[in-house]
């Protein structure tokens, strides 16, 4: 099961869970309402044949895909990349990640009160972060994740670090979550 929770404010190791005390879990359907993030659980053993991933790709027009593998051995400029992933930012397009191995945390801002919600992803989780959402990513203490990345058209990975409040993607994002 994918799980999500409001984070504590400690600046200890980003790879730790960072639960509040007492923990404050957030149901995935509340994450959807609060942030516009979408989530599917797919079967990592059968997704190539069972049609679920193909249907999502077709419905959403994802015609580009590649794979990112994040570990000290596999990712060139690993330390530098991790810092970039963990700096709060937004993109002008959706961020789509399907985890095929390993695990990690996507942190997203609750659009109402700006608190961090931490979403733990592991093999089988397909997460779509909407364009304009402030977010960041970190590995957990297993230090390994492998994920497919999808995109509509030529991929644009540019992160815009916060503050990016005046960007059209940010305005459109806020309008879309407020109408939820
Ligand atoms: C990226 O841009 O590739 C990322 O967000 C890294 C996390 S992918 C599991």
JSON list of C-alpha atoms and ligand atoms in Angstrom, two decimals:
[
{"chain": "A", "resi": 1, "resn": "UNK", "atom": "CA", "xyz": [0.00, 0.00, 0.00]},
{"chain": "A", "resi": 2, "resn": "UNK", "atom": "CA", "xyz": [1.23, 3.46, -0.81]},
{"chain": "A", "resi": 3, "resn": "UNK", "atom": "CA", "xyz": [1.35, 5.58, 2.33]},
{"chain": "A", "resi": 4, "resn": "UNK", "atom": "CA", "xyz": [1.50, 9.30, 2.97]},
{"chain": "A", "resi": 5, "resn": "UNK", "atom": "CA", "xyz": [1.83, 11.50, 6.03]},
{"chain": "A", "resi": 6, "resn": "UNK", "atom": "CA", "xyz": [2.39, 15.08, 7.14]},
{"chain": "A", "resi": 7, "resn": "UNK", "atom": "CA", "xyz": [6.10, 15.61, 7.83]},
{"chain": "A", "resi": 8, "resn": "UNK", "atom": "CA", "xyz": [7.78, 16.88, 10.95]},
{"chain": "A", "resi": 9, "resn": "UNK", "atom": "CA", "xyz": [9.94, 20.02, 10.77]},
{"chain": "A", "resi": 10, "resn": "UNK", "atom": "CA", "xyz": [13.25, 18.43, 11.71]},
{"chain": "A", "resi": 11, "resn": "UNK", "atom": "CA", "xyz": [16.23, 18.92, 9.40]},
{"chain": "A", "resi": 12, "resn": "UNK", "atom": "CA", "xyz": [17.66, 15.50, 10.24]},
{"chain": "A", "resi": 13, "resn": "UNK", "atom": "CA", "xyz": [18.67, 13.16, 7.40]},
{"chain": "A", "resi": 14, "resn": "UNK", "atom": "CA", "xyz": [16.20, 13.58, 4.52]},
{"chain": "A", "resi": 15, "resn": "UNK", "atom": "CA", "xyz": [16.18, 9.80, 4.00]},
{"chain": "A", "resi": 16, "resn": "UNK", "atom": "CA", "xyz": [14.44, 9.17, 7.34]},
{"chain": "A", "resi": 17, "resn": "UNK", "atom": "CA", "xyz": [10.63, 8.94, 7.46]},
{"chain": "A", "resi": 18, "resn": "UNK", "atom": "CA", "xyz": [10.09, 12.29, 9.22]},
{"chain": "A", "resi": 19, "resn": "UNK", "atom": "CA", "xyz": [6.82, 11.33, 10.87]},
{"chain": "A", "resi": 20, "resn": "UNK", "atom": "CA", "xyz": [5.24, 13.84, 13.21]},
{"chain": "A", "resi": 21, "resn": "UNK", "atom": "CA", "xyz": [4.85, 12.81, 16.84]},
{"chain": "A", "resi": 22, "resn": "UNK", "atom": "CA", "xyz": [2.19, 11.43, 17.02]},
{"chain": "A", "resi": 23, "resn": "UNK", "atom": "CA", "xyz": [2.16, 10.41, 13.34]},
{"chain": "A", "resi": 24, "resn": "UNK", "atom": "CA", "xyz": [-0.36, 12.17, 11.09]},
{"chain": "A", "resi": 25, "resn": "UNK", "atom": "CA", "xyz": [-1.14, 9.85, 8.18]},
{"chain": "A", "resi": 26, "resn": "UNK", "atom": "CA", "xyz": [-2.97, 11.12, 5.10]},
{"chain": "A", "resi": 27, "resn": "UNK", "atom": "CA", "xyz": [-5.23, 8.87, 3.09]},
{"chain": "A", "resi": 28, "resn": "UNK", "atom": "CA", "xyz": [-4.26, 8.69, -0.59]},
{"chain": "A", "resi": 29, "resn": "UNK", "atom": "CA", "xyz": [-7.69, 9.95, -1.64]},
{"chain": "A", "resi": 30, "resn": "UNK", "atom": "CA", "xyz": [-7.18, 13.00, 0.59]},
{"chain": "A", "resi": 31, "resn": "UNK", "atom": "CA", "xyz": [-3.76, 13.51, -1.04]},
{"chain": "A", "resi": 32, "resn": "UNK", "atom": "CA", "xyz": [-5.58, 13.55, -4.38]},
{"chain": "A", "resi": 33, "resn": "UNK", "atom": "CA", "xyz": [-8.06, 16.19, -3.14]},
{"chain": "A", "resi": 34, "resn": "UNK", "atom": "CA", "xyz": [-5.48, 18.32, -1.35]},
{"chain": "A", "resi": 35, "resn": "UNK", "atom": "CA", "xyz": [-2.81, 18.29, -4.05]},
{"chain": "A", "resi": 36, "resn": "UNK", "atom": "CA", "xyz": [-4.16, 16.97, -7.37]},
{"chain": "A", "resi": 37, "resn": "UNK", "atom": "CA", "xyz": [-1.55, 14.19, -7.32]},
{"chain": "A", "resi": 38, "resn": "UNK", "atom": "CA", "xyz": [-2.77, 10.99, -9.00]},
{"chain": "A", "resi": 39, "resn": "UNK", "atom": "CA", "xyz": [-1.79, 7.47, -7.97]},
{"chain": "A", "resi": 40, "resn": "UNK", "atom": "CA", "xyz": [-2.21, 3.97, -9.34]},
{"chain": "A", "resi": 41, "resn": "UNK", "atom": "CA", "xyz": [-0.91, 0.70, -7.96]},
{"chain": "A", "resi": 42, "resn": "UNK", "atom": "CA", "xyz": [0.19, -1.56, -10.81]},
{"chain": "A", "resi": 43, "resn": "UNK", "atom": "CA", "xyz": [1.48, -5.10, -10.72]},
{"chain": "A", "resi": 44, "resn": "UNK", "atom": "CA", "xyz": [5.25, -4.93, -11.33]},
{"chain": "A", "resi": 45, "resn": "UNK", "atom": "CA", "xyz": [5.31, -8.56, -12.43]},
{"chain": "A", "resi": 46, "resn": "UNK", "atom": "CA", "xyz": [2.56, -8.28, -15.06]},
{"chain": "A", "resi": 47, "resn": "UNK", "atom": "CA", "xyz": [2.40, -4.61, -16.12]},
{"chain": "A", "resi": 48, "resn": "UNK", "atom": "CA", "xyz": [4.05, -5.35, -19.47]},
{"chain": "A", "resi": 49, "resn": "UNK", "atom": "CA", "xyz": [1.18, -7.69, -20.44]},
{"chain": "A", "resi": 50, "resn": "UNK", "atom": "CA", "xyz": [-1.84, -6.80, -18.30]},
{"chain": "A", "resi": 51, "resn": "UNK", "atom": "CA", "xyz": [-2.74, -3.63, -20.21]},
{"chain": "A", "resi": 52, "resn": "UNK", "atom": "CA", "xyz": [-3.18, -1.29, -17.22]},
{"chain": "A", "resi": 53, "resn": "UNK", "atom": "CA", "xyz": [-0.07, 0.80, -17.88]},
{"chain": "A", "resi": 54, "resn": "UNK", "atom": "CA", "xyz": [-0.79, 0.80, -21.62]},
{"chain": "A", "resi": 55, "resn": "UNK", "atom": "CA", "xyz": [-4.28, 2.14, -20.97]},
{"chain": "A", "resi": 56, "resn": "UNK", "atom": "CA", "xyz": [-3.00, 4.96, -18.74]},
{"chain": "A", "resi": 57, "resn": "UNK", "atom": "CA", "xyz": [-0.34, 5.87, -21.32]},
{"chain": "A", "resi": 58, "resn": "UNK", "atom": "CA", "xyz": [-2.90, 5.88, -24.11]},
{"chain": "A", "resi": 59, "resn": "UNK", "atom": "CA", "xyz": [-5.55, 7.82, -22.15]},
{"chain": "A", "resi": 60, "resn": "UNK", "atom": "CA", "xyz": [-3.03, 10.49, -21.13]},
{"chain": "A", "resi": 61, "resn": "UNK", "atom": "CA", "xyz": [-1.06, 10.65, -24.36]},
{"chain": "A", "resi": 62, "resn": "UNK", "atom": "CA", "xyz": [2.31, 9.59, -22.96]},
{"chain": "A", "resi": 63, "resn": "UNK", "atom": "CA", "xyz": [4.38, 8.86, -26.04]},
{"chain": "A", "resi": 64, "resn": "UNK", "atom": "CA", "xyz": [7.88, 9.23, -24.54]},
{"chain": "A", "resi": 65, "resn": "UNK", "atom": "CA", "xyz": [9.42, 6.97, -21.92]},
{"chain": "A", "resi": 66, "resn": "UNK", "atom": "CA", "xyz": [12.80, 6.26, -20.40]},
{"chain": "A", "resi": 67, "resn": "UNK", "atom": "CA", "xyz": [14.19, 4.80, -17.18]},
{"chain": "A", "resi": 68, "resn": "UNK", "atom": "CA", "xyz": [16.03, 6.49, -14.34]},
{"chain": "A", "resi": 69, "resn": "UNK", "atom": "CA", "xyz": [18.02, 4.44, -11.85]},
{"chain": "A", "resi": 70, "resn": "UNK", "atom": "CA", "xyz": [19.22, 6.30, -8.79]},
{"chain": "A", "resi": 71, "resn": "UNK", "atom": "CA", "xyz": [22.04, 4.92, -6.68]},
{"chain": "A", "resi": 72, "resn": "UNK", "atom": "CA", "xyz": [25.61, 6.04, -6.07]},
{"chain": "A", "resi": 73, "resn": "UNK", "atom": "CA", "xyz": [26.82, 3.51, -8.67]},
{"chain": "A", "resi": 74, "resn": "UNK", "atom": "CA", "xyz": [24.19, 4.00, -11.36]},
{"chain": "A", "resi": 75, "resn": "UNK", "atom": "CA", "xyz": [23.55, 7.74, -11.56]},
{"chain": "A", "resi": 76, "resn": "UNK", "atom": "CA", "xyz": [26.31, 10.01, -12.87]},
{"chain": "A", "resi": 77, "resn": "UNK", "atom": "CA", "xyz": [26.81, 13.08, -10.60]},
{"chain": "A", "resi": 78, "resn": "UNK", "atom": "CA", "xyz": [24.76, 11.31, -7.95]},
{"chain": "A", "resi": 79, "resn": "UNK", "atom": "CA", "xyz": [25.32, 13.77, -5.05]},
{"chain": "A", "resi": 80, "resn": "UNK", "atom": "CA", "xyz": [24.66, 16.81, -7.20]},
{"chain": "A", "resi": 81, "resn": "UNK", "atom": "CA", "xyz": [21.52, 15.24, -8.72]},
{"chain": "A", "resi": 82, "resn": "UNK", "atom": "CA", "xyz": [20.14, 14.34, -5.29]},
{"chain": "A", "resi": 83, "resn": "UNK", "atom": "CA", "xyz": [20.52, 17.94, -4.18]},
{"chain": "A", "resi": 84, "resn": "UNK", "atom": "CA", "xyz": [18.63, 19.12, -7.27]},
{"chain": "A", "resi": 85, "resn": "UNK", "atom": "CA", "xyz": [15.86, 16.55, -6.71]},
{"chain": "A", "resi": 86, "resn": "UNK", "atom": "CA", "xyz": [15.49, 17.61, -3.07]},
{"chain": "A", "resi": 87, "resn": "UNK", "atom": "CA", "xyz": [15.33, 21.37, -3.72]},
{"chain": "A", "resi": 88, "resn": "UNK", "atom": "CA", "xyz": [11.72, 22.48, -3.65]},
{"chain": "A", "resi": 89, "resn": "UNK", "atom": "CA", "xyz": [10.66, 23.14, -7.25]},
{"chain": "A", "resi": 90, "resn": "UNK", "atom": "CA", "xyz": [7.93, 22.91, -9.85]},
{"chain": "A", "resi": 91, "resn": "UNK", "atom": "CA", "xyz": [7.76, 21.93, -13.52]},
{"chain": "A", "resi": 92, "resn": "UNK", "atom": "CA", "xyz": [5.68, 23.32, -16.34]},
{"chain": "A", "resi": 93, "resn": "UNK", "atom": "CA", "xyz": [4.51, 19.77, -17.19]},
{"chain": "A", "resi": 94, "resn": "UNK", "atom": "CA", "xyz": [3.32, 16.75, -15.24]},
{"chain": "A", "resi": 95, "resn": "UNK", "atom": "CA", "xyz": [5.96, 14.58, -13.57]},
{"chain": "A", "resi": 96, "resn": "UNK", "atom": "CA", "xyz": [5.08, 10.94, -14.16]},
{"chain": "A", "resi": 97, "resn": "UNK", "atom": "CA", "xyz": [7.03, 8.20, -12.41]},
{"chain": "A", "resi": 98, "resn": "UNK", "atom": "CA", "xyz": [6.34, 4.47, -12.32]},
{"chain": "A", "resi": 99, "resn": "UNK", "atom": "CA", "xyz": [8.51, 2.73, -9.73]},
{"chain": "A", "resi": 100, "resn": "UNK", "atom": "CA", "xyz": [9.70, -0.67, -10.92]},
{"chain": "A", "resi": 101, "resn": "UNK", "atom": "CA", "xyz": [12.21, -1.37, -8.11]},
{"chain": "A", "resi": 102, "resn": "UNK", "atom": "CA", "xyz": [13.46, 0.18, -4.89]},
{"chain": "A", "resi": 103, "resn": "UNK", "atom": "CA", "xyz": [11.70, 2.97, -3.02]},
{"chain": "A", "resi": 104, "resn": "UNK", "atom": "CA", "xyz": [11.82, 6.65, -2.15]},
{"chain": "A", "resi": 105, "resn": "UNK", "atom": "CA", "xyz": [9.82, 9.67, -1.04]},
{"chain": "A", "resi": 106, "resn": "UNK", "atom": "CA", "xyz": [8.03, 12.30, -3.07]},
{"chain": "A", "resi": 107, "resn": "UNK", "atom": "CA", "xyz": [7.23, 15.32, -0.88]},
{"chain": "A", "resi": 108, "resn": "UNK", "atom": "CA", "xyz": [4.40, 17.54, -2.08]},
{"chain": "A", "resi": 109, "resn": "UNK", "atom": "CA", "xyz": [2.93, 20.70, -0.62]},
{"chain": "A", "resi": 110, "resn": "UNK", "atom": "CA", "xyz": [-0.64, 20.63, 0.63]},
{"chain": "A", "resi": 111, "resn": "UNK", "atom": "CA", "xyz": [-2.03, 23.55, -1.45]},
{"chain": "A", "resi": 112, "resn": "UNK", "atom": "CA", "xyz": [-4.25, 24.81, 1.42]},
{"chain": "A", "resi": 113, "resn": "UNK", "atom": "CA", "xyz": [-1.78, 25.21, 4.27]},
{"chain": "A", "resi": 114, "resn": "UNK", "atom": "CA", "xyz": [1.56, 24.72, 2.48]},
{"chain": "A", "resi": 115, "resn": "UNK", "atom": "CA", "xyz": [2.57, 21.78, 4.73]},
{"chain": "A", "resi": 116, "resn": "UNK", "atom": "CA", "xyz": [4.73, 18.98, 3.37]},
{"chain": "A", "resi": 117, "resn": "UNK", "atom": "CA", "xyz": [3.03, 15.66, 2.71]},
{"chain": "A", "resi": 118, "resn": "UNK", "atom": "CA", "xyz": [5.51, 12.81, 2.27]},
{"chain": "A", "resi": 119, "resn": "UNK", "atom": "CA", "xyz": [4.45, 10.02, -0.11]},
{"chain": "A", "resi": 120, "resn": "UNK", "atom": "CA", "xyz": [6.38, 6.77, 0.14]},
{"chain": "A", "resi": 121, "resn": "UNK", "atom": "CA", "xyz": [6.64, 5.04, -3.21]},
{"chain": "A", "resi": 122, "resn": "UNK", "atom": "CA", "xyz": [7.79, 1.51, -3.94]},
{"chain": "A", "resi": 123, "resn": "UNK", "atom": "CA", "xyz": [7.64, -1.02, -6.77]},
{"chain": "A", "resi": 124, "resn": "UNK", "atom": "CA", "xyz": [4.26, -0.81, -8.51]},
{"chain": "A", "resi": 125, "resn": "UNK", "atom": "CA", "xyz": [3.44, 2.80, -7.60]},
{"chain": "A", "resi": 126, "resn": "UNK", "atom": "CA", "xyz": [2.64, 5.09, -10.49]},
{"chain": "A", "resi": 127, "resn": "UNK", "atom": "CA", "xyz": [2.53, 8.71, -9.39]},
{"chain": "A", "resi": 128, "resn": "UNK", "atom": "CA", "xyz": [1.57, 11.74, -11.43]},
{"chain": "A", "resi": 129, "resn": "UNK", "atom": "CA", "xyz": [2.49, 15.12, -9.99]},
{"chain": "A", "resi": 130, "resn": "UNK", "atom": "CA", "xyz": [0.56, 17.89, -11.72]},
{"chain": "A", "resi": 131, "resn": "UNK", "atom": "CA", "xyz": [2.34, 20.76, -13.50]},
{"chain": "A", "resi": 132, "resn": "UNK", "atom": "CA", "xyz": [2.88, 23.68, -11.11]},
{"chain": "A", "resi": 133, "resn": "UNK", "atom": "CA", "xyz": [2.94, 21.70, -7.84]},
{"chain": "A", "resi": 134, "resn": "UNK", "atom": "CA", "xyz": [5.81, 22.45, -5.45]},
{"chain": "A", "resi": 135, "resn": "UNK", "atom": "CA", "xyz": [7.55, 19.17, -4.69]},
{"chain": "A", "resi": 136, "resn": "UNK", "atom": "CA", "xyz": [10.88, 17.39, -4.15]},
{"chain": "A", "resi": 137, "resn": "UNK", "atom": "CA", "xyz": [12.22, 13.85, -4.16]},
{"chain": "A", "resi": 138, "resn": "UNK", "atom": "CA", "xyz": [14.61, 11.90, -1.98]},
{"chain": "A", "resi": 139, "resn": "UNK", "atom": "CA", "xyz": [15.81, 8.35, -1.74]},
{"chain": "A", "resi": 140, "resn": "UNK", "atom": "CA", "xyz": [15.03, 6.62, 1.55]},
{"chain": "A", "resi": 141, "resn": "UNK", "atom": "CA", "xyz": [17.63, 4.74, 3.58]},
{"chain": "A", "resi": 142, "resn": "UNK", "atom": "CA", "xyz": [17.68, 1.87, 1.05]},
{"chain": "A", "resi": 143, "resn": "UNK", "atom": "CA", "xyz": [19.47, 4.31, -1.32]},
{"chain": "A", "resi": 144, "resn": "UNK", "atom": "CA", "xyz": [17.98, 2.83, -4.46]},
{"chain": "A", "resi": 145, "resn": "UNK", "atom": "CA", "xyz": [15.10, 3.42, -6.84]},
{"chain": "A", "resi": 146, "resn": "UNK", "atom": "CA", "xyz": [14.43, 2.54, -10.46]},
{"chain": "A", "resi": 147, "resn": "UNK", "atom": "CA", "xyz": [11.53, 4.26, -12.21]},
{"chain": "A", "resi": 148, "resn": "UNK", "atom": "CA", "xyz": [10.09, 4.72, -15.66]},
{"chain": "A", "resi": 149, "resn": "UNK", "atom": "CA", "xyz": [9.50, 8.31, -16.66]},
{"chain": "A", "resi": 150, "resn": "UNK", "atom": "CA", "xyz": [6.77, 9.25, -19.13]},
{"chain": "A", "resi": 151, "resn": "UNK", "atom": "CA", "xyz": [6.05, 12.42, -21.03]},
{"chain": "A", "resi": 152, "resn": "UNK", "atom": "CA", "xyz": [3.80, 13.88, -23.70]},
{"chain": "A", "resi": 153, "resn": "UNK", "atom": "CA", "xyz": [6.11, 14.82, -26.58]},
{"chain": "A", "resi": 154, "resn": "UNK", "atom": "CA", "xyz": [9.74, 15.83, -26.14]},
{"chain": "A", "resi": 155, "resn": "UNK", "atom": "CA", "xyz": [10.58, 15.72, -22.41]},
{"chain": "A", "resi": 156, "resn": "UNK", "atom": "CA", "xyz": [11.34, 18.93, -20.52]},
{"chain": "A", "resi": 157, "resn": "UNK", "atom": "CA", "xyz": [12.84, 18.19, -17.10]},
{"chain": "A", "resi": 158, "resn": "UNK", "atom": "CA", "xyz": [13.66, 21.81, -16.12]},
{"chain": "A", "resi": 159, "resn": "UNK", "atom": "CA", "xyz": [13.05, 22.45, -12.40]},
{"chain": "A", "resi": 160, "resn": "UNK", "atom": "CA", "xyz": [11.99, 25.96, -11.33]},
{"chain": "A", "resi": 161, "resn": "UNK", "atom": "CA", "xyz": [13.00, 26.37, -7.74]},
{"chain": "A", "resi": 162, "resn": "UNK", "atom": "CA", "xyz": [10.65, 27.99, -5.29]},
{"chain": "A", "resi": 163, "resn": "UNK", "atom": "CA", "xyz": [9.71, 30.87, -5.40]},
{"chain": "A", "resi": 164, "resn": "UNK", "atom": "CA", "xyz": [8.09, 30.42, -8.80]},
{"chain": "A", "resi": 165, "resn": "UNK", "atom": "CA", "xyz": [4.71, 31.85, -7.77]},
{"chain": "A", "resi": 166, "resn": "UNK", "atom": "CA", "xyz": [4.29, 34.05, -10.84]},
{"chain": "A", "resi": 167, "resn": "UNK", "atom": "CA", "xyz": [4.65, 31.26, -13.37]},
{"chain": "A", "resi": 168, "resn": "UNK", "atom": "CA", "xyz": [1.50, 30.49, -15.37]},
{"chain": "A", "resi": 169, "resn": "UNK", "atom": "CA", "xyz": [1.87, 26.79, -14.48]},
{"chain": "A", "resi": 170, "resn": "UNK", "atom": "CA", "xyz": [1.68, 27.76, -10.78]},
{"chain": "A", "resi": 171, "resn": "UNK", "atom": "CA", "xyz": [-1.45, 29.89, -11.27]},
{"chain": "A", "resi": 172, "resn": "UNK", "atom": "CA", "xyz": [-3.12, 27.16, -13.30]},
{"chain": "A", "resi": 173, "resn": "UNK", "atom": "CA", "xyz": [-2.22, 24.56, -10.68]},
{"chain": "A", "resi": 174, "resn": "UNK", "atom": "CA", "xyz": [-3.66, 26.61, -7.82]},
{"chain": "A", "resi": 175, "resn": "UNK", "atom": "CA", "xyz": [-6.86, 27.27, -9.78]},
{"chain": "A", "resi": 176, "resn": "UNK", "atom": "CA", "xyz": [-7.23, 23.53, -10.45]},
{"chain": "A", "resi": 177, "resn": "UNK", "atom": "CA", "xyz": [-6.84, 22.46, -6.80]},
{"chain": "A", "resi": 178, "resn": "UNK", "atom": "CA", "xyz": [-9.06, 25.24, -5.47]},
{"chain": "A", "resi": 179, "resn": "UNK", "atom": "CA", "xyz": [-11.87, 24.02, -7.71]},
{"chain": "A", "resi": 180, "resn": "UNK", "atom": "CA", "xyz": [-11.59, 20.50, -6.18]},
{"chain": "B", "resi": 1, "resn": "LIG", "atom": "C1", "xyz": [13.53, 13.25, -11.83]},
{"chain": "B", "resi": 1, "resn": "LIG", "atom": "O1", "xyz": [13.34, 14.39, -12.24]},
{"chain": "B", "resi": 1, "resn": "LIG", "atom": "O2", "xyz": [13.98, 12.41, -12.59]},
{"chain": "B", "resi": 1, "resn": "LIG", "atom": "C2", "xyz": [13.14, 12.94, -10.47]},
{"chain": "B", "resi": 1, "resn": "LIG", "atom": "O3", "xyz": [12.23, 13.51, -10.02]},
{"chain": "B", "resi": 1, "resn": "LIG", "atom": "C3", "xyz": [13.85, 11.94, -9.65]},
{"chain": "B", "resi": 1, "resn": "LIG", "atom": "C4", "xyz": [12.95, 11.03, -9.01]},
{"chain": "B", "resi": 1, "resn": "LIG", "atom": "S1", "xyz": [12.50, 9.70, -10.05]},
{"chain": "B", "resi": 1, "resn": "LIG", "atom": "C5", "xyz": [12.12, 8.42, -8.99]}
]
